[in-house]
Short mmCIF file of C-alpha atoms and ligand atoms in Angstrom, two decimals:
data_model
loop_
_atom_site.label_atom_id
_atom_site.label_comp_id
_atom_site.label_asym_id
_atom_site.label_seq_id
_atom_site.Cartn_x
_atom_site.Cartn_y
_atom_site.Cartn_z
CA UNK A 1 -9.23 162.49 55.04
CA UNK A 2 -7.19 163.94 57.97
CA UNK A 3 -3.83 165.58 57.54
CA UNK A 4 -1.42 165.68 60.32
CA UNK A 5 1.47 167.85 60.34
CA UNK A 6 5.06 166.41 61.34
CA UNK A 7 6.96 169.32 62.80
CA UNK A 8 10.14 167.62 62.39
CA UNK A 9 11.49 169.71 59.72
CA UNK A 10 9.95 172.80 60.20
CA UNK A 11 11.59 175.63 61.04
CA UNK A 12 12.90 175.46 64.62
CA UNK A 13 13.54 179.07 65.14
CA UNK A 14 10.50 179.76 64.59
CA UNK A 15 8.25 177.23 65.76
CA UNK A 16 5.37 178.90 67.28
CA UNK A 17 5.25 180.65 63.92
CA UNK A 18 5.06 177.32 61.97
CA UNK A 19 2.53 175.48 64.44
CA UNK A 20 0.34 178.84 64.30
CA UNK A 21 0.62 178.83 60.52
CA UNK A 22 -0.09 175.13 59.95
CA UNK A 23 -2.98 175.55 62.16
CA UNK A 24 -4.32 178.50 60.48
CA UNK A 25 -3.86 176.77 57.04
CA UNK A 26 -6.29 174.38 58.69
CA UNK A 27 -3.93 171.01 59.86
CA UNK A 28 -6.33 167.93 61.56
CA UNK A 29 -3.37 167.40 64.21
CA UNK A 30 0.36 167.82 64.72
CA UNK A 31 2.55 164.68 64.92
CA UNK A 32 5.66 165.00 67.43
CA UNK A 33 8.40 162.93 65.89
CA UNK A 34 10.35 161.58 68.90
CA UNK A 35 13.70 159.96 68.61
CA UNK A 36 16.09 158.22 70.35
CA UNK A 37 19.55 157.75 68.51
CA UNK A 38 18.90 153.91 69.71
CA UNK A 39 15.56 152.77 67.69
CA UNK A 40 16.57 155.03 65.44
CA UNK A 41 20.18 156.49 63.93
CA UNK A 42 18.93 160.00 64.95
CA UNK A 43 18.01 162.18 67.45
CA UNK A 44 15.16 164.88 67.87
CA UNK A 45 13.14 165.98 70.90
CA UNK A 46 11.59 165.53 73.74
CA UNK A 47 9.24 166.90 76.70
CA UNK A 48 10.36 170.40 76.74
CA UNK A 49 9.28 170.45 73.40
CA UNK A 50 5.73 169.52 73.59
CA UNK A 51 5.34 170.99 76.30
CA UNK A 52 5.94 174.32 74.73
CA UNK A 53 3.59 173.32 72.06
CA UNK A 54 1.09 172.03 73.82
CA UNK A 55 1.17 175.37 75.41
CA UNK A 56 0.44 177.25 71.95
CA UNK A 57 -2.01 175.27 70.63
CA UNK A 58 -5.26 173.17 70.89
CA UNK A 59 -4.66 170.51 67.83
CA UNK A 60 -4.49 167.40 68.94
CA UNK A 61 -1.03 166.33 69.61
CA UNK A 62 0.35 162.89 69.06
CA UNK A 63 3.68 161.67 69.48
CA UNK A 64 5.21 159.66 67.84
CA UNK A 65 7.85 157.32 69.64
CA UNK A 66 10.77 155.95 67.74
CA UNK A 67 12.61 154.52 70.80
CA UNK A 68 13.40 151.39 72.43
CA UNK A 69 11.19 150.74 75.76
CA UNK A 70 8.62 152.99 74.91
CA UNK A 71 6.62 151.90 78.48
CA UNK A 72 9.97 153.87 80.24
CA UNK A 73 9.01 156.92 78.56
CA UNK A 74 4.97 156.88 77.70
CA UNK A 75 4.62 158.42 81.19
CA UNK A 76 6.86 161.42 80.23
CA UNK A 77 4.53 162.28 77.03
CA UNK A 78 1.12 161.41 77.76
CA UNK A 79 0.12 164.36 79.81
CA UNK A 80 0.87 166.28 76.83
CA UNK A 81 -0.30 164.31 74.18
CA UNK A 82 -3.82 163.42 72.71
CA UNK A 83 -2.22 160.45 71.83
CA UNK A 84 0.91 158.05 71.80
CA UNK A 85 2.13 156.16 69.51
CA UNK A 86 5.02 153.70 69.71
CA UNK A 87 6.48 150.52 67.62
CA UNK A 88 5.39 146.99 67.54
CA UNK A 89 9.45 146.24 66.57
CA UNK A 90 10.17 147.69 70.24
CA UNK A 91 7.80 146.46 72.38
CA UNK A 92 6.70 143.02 70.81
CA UNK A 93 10.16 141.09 71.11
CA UNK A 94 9.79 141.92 74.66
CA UNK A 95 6.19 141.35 75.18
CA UNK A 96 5.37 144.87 76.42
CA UNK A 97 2.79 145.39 73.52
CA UNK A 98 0.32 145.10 76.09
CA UNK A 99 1.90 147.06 78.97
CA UNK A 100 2.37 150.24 76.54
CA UNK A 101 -1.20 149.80 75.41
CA UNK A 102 -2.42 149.91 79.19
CA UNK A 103 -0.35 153.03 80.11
CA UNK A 104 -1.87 154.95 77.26
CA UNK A 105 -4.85 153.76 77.89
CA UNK A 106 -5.23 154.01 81.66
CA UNK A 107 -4.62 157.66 80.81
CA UNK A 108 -7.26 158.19 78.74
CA UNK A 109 -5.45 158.91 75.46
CA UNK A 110 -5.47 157.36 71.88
CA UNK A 111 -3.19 154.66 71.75
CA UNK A 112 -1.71 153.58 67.96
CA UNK A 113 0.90 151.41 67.07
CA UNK A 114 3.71 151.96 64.34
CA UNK A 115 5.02 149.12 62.21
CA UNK A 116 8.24 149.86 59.95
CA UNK A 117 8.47 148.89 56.06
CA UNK A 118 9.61 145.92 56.38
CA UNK A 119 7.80 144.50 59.72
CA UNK A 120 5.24 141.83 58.54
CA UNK A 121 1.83 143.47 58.94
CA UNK A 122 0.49 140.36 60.66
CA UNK A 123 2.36 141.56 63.62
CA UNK A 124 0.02 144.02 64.18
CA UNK A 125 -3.19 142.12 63.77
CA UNK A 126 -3.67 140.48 66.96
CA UNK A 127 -4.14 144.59 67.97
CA UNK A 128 -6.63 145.47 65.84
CA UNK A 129 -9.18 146.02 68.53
CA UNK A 130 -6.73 147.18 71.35
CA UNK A 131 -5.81 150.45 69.51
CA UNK A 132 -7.33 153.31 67.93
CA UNK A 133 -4.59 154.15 65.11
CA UNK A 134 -2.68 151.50 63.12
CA UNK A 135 0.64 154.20 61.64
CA UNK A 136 2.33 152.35 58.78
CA UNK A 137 5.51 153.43 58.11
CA UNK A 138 6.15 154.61 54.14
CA UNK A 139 9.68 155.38 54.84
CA UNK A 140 12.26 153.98 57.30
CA UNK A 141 12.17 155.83 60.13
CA UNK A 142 14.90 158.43 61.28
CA UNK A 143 14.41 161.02 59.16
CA UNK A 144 12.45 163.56 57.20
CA UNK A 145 12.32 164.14 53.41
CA UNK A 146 12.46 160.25 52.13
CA UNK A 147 11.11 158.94 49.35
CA UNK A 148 8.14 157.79 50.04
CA UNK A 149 8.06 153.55 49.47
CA UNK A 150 5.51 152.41 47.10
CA UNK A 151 4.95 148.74 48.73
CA UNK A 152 3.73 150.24 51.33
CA UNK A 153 0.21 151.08 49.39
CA UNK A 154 -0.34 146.70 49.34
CA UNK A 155 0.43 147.10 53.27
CA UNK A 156 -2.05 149.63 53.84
CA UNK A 157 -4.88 147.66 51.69
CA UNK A 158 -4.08 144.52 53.38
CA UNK A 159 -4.23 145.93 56.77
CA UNK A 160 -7.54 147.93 55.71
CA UNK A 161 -8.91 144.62 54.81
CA UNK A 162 -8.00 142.89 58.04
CA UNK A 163 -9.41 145.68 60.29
CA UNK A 164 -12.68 145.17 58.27
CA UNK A 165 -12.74 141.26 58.84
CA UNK A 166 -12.88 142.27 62.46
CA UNK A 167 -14.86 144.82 62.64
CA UNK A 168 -11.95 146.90 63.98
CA UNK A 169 -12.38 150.92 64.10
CA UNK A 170 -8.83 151.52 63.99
CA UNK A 171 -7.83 154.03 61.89
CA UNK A 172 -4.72 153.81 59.44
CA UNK A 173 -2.37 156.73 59.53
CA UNK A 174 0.50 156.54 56.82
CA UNK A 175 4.03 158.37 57.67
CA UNK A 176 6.87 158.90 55.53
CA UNK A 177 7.06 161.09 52.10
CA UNK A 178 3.48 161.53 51.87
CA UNK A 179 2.25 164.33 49.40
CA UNK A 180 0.24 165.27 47.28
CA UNK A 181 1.12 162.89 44.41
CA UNK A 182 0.69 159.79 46.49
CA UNK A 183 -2.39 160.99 48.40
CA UNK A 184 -5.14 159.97 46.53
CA UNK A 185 -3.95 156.38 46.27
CA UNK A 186 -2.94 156.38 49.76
CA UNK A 187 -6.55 157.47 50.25
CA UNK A 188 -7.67 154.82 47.86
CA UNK A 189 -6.03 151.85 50.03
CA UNK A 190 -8.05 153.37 53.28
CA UNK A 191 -5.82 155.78 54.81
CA UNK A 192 -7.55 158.05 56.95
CA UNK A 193 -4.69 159.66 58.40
CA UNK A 194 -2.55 161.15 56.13
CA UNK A 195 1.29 162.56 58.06
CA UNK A 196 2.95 164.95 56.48
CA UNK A 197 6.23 167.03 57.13
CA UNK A 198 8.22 167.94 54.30
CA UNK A 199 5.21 168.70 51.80
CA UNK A 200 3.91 170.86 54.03
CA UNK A 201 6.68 172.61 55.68
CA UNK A 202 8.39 172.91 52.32
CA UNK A 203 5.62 174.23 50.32
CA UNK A 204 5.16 177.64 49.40
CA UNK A 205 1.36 177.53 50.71
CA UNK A 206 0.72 175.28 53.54
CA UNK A 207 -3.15 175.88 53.04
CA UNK A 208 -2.54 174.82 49.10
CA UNK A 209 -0.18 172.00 50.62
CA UNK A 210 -2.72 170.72 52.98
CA UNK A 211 -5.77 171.26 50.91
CA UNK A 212 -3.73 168.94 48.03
CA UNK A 213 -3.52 166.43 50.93
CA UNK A 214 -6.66 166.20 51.82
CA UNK A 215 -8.68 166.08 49.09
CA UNK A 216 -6.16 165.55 45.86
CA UNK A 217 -7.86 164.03 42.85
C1 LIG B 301 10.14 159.76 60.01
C2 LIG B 301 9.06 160.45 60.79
C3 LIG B 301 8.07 161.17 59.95
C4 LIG B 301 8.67 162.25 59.10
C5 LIG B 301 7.72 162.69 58.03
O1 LIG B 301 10.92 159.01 60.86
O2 LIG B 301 8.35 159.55 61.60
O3 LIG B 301 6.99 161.69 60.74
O4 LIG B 301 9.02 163.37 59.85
O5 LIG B 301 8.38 163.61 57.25
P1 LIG B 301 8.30 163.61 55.66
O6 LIG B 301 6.87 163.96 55.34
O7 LIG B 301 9.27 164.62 55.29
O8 LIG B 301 8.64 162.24 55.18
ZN1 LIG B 302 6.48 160.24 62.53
#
């Protein structure tokens, strides 16, 4: 099980401190939560940002695009990033699926694509063996420190069992309130990417928090 660390409510004053400590606590990846007050009712941070981190650190960096035309701003963030991720709900209405898929792709990265709670997982099939991370959403996205929504656990089985049926190597990353209560059933339903901000960030031990993650009984 991998854990990825969402720096979105860390401690901004001290970031390099918090990326160097999640790192030495021994974090898979960090997760860049971007935002764009549009696809989402909040705002976070851009390029300057990962920039600076990607400057700090060698984890693999993916970001995470909550905004509407993702394929105007995938250029901006794939230098940067190991890998993009953006949402079906703002790219499939338009048909740009495909487009944002190319431009991650064409640059060598790991493309995934995000679906939100209440987005019917079939939306996402027809992908299965375009992308290389499937990120369901456990909370709606905007913010940090939700509850963490239990459907989502039937989502995350279903979609395990679709990527199976064909032969997809996708891997599922789950976002939203994950910790280490829900992670062994989150593991259970075939998440291998477990993202985690506030039980990390908020934990008195982010080696104990990540450790819970990972391999929680
Ligand atoms: C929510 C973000 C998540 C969030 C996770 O919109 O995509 O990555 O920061 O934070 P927690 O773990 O606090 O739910
Ligand atoms: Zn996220």
């Amino acid at each position: 099980m991998k854990v990825a660390a969402s720096i979105l409510n860390c401690n901004f004053l001290h970031l390099a401190q918090e990326i160097k400590a999640v790192e030495a606590a021994g974090v898979d990846a960090l997760h860049l939560d971007v935002m764009d007050g549009h696809f989402v009712p909040n705002l976070s941070f851009g390029v300057p940002i990962l920039k600076s981190v990607r400057k700090i650190t060698n984890l693999p960096i993916i970001s995470h695009l909550m905004v509407i035309k993702p394929e105007d701003l995938i250029d901006k963030f794939i230098n940067d990033s190991d890998g993009v991720v953006f949402h079906i709900e703002a790219t499939e209405c338009l048909d740009h699926t495909s487009v944002c898929l190319r431009q991650i792709h064409q640059a060598r990265k790991l493309a995934g694509i995000s679906l939100n709670p209440e987005t019917p997982i079939e939306s996402v099939f027809k992908y299965a063996n375009q992308v290389e991370e499937i990120l369901v959403m456990s909370v709606h996205p905007g913010f940090g420190g939700q509850a963490f929504i239990p459907e989502s656990i039937d989502r995350i089985r279903l979609i395990k069992k679709h990527l199976a049926s064909v032969n997809s190597k996708a891997l599922i990353a789950v976002d939203g309130g994950v910790n280490g209560k829900n992670a062994q059933r989150l593991k259970e339903a075939g998440v291998d990417i477990l993202i985690a901000g506030t039980s990390i960030f908020q934990a008195p031990s982010y080696k104990q928090a990540i450790e819970e993650l990972r391999c929680s009984k």
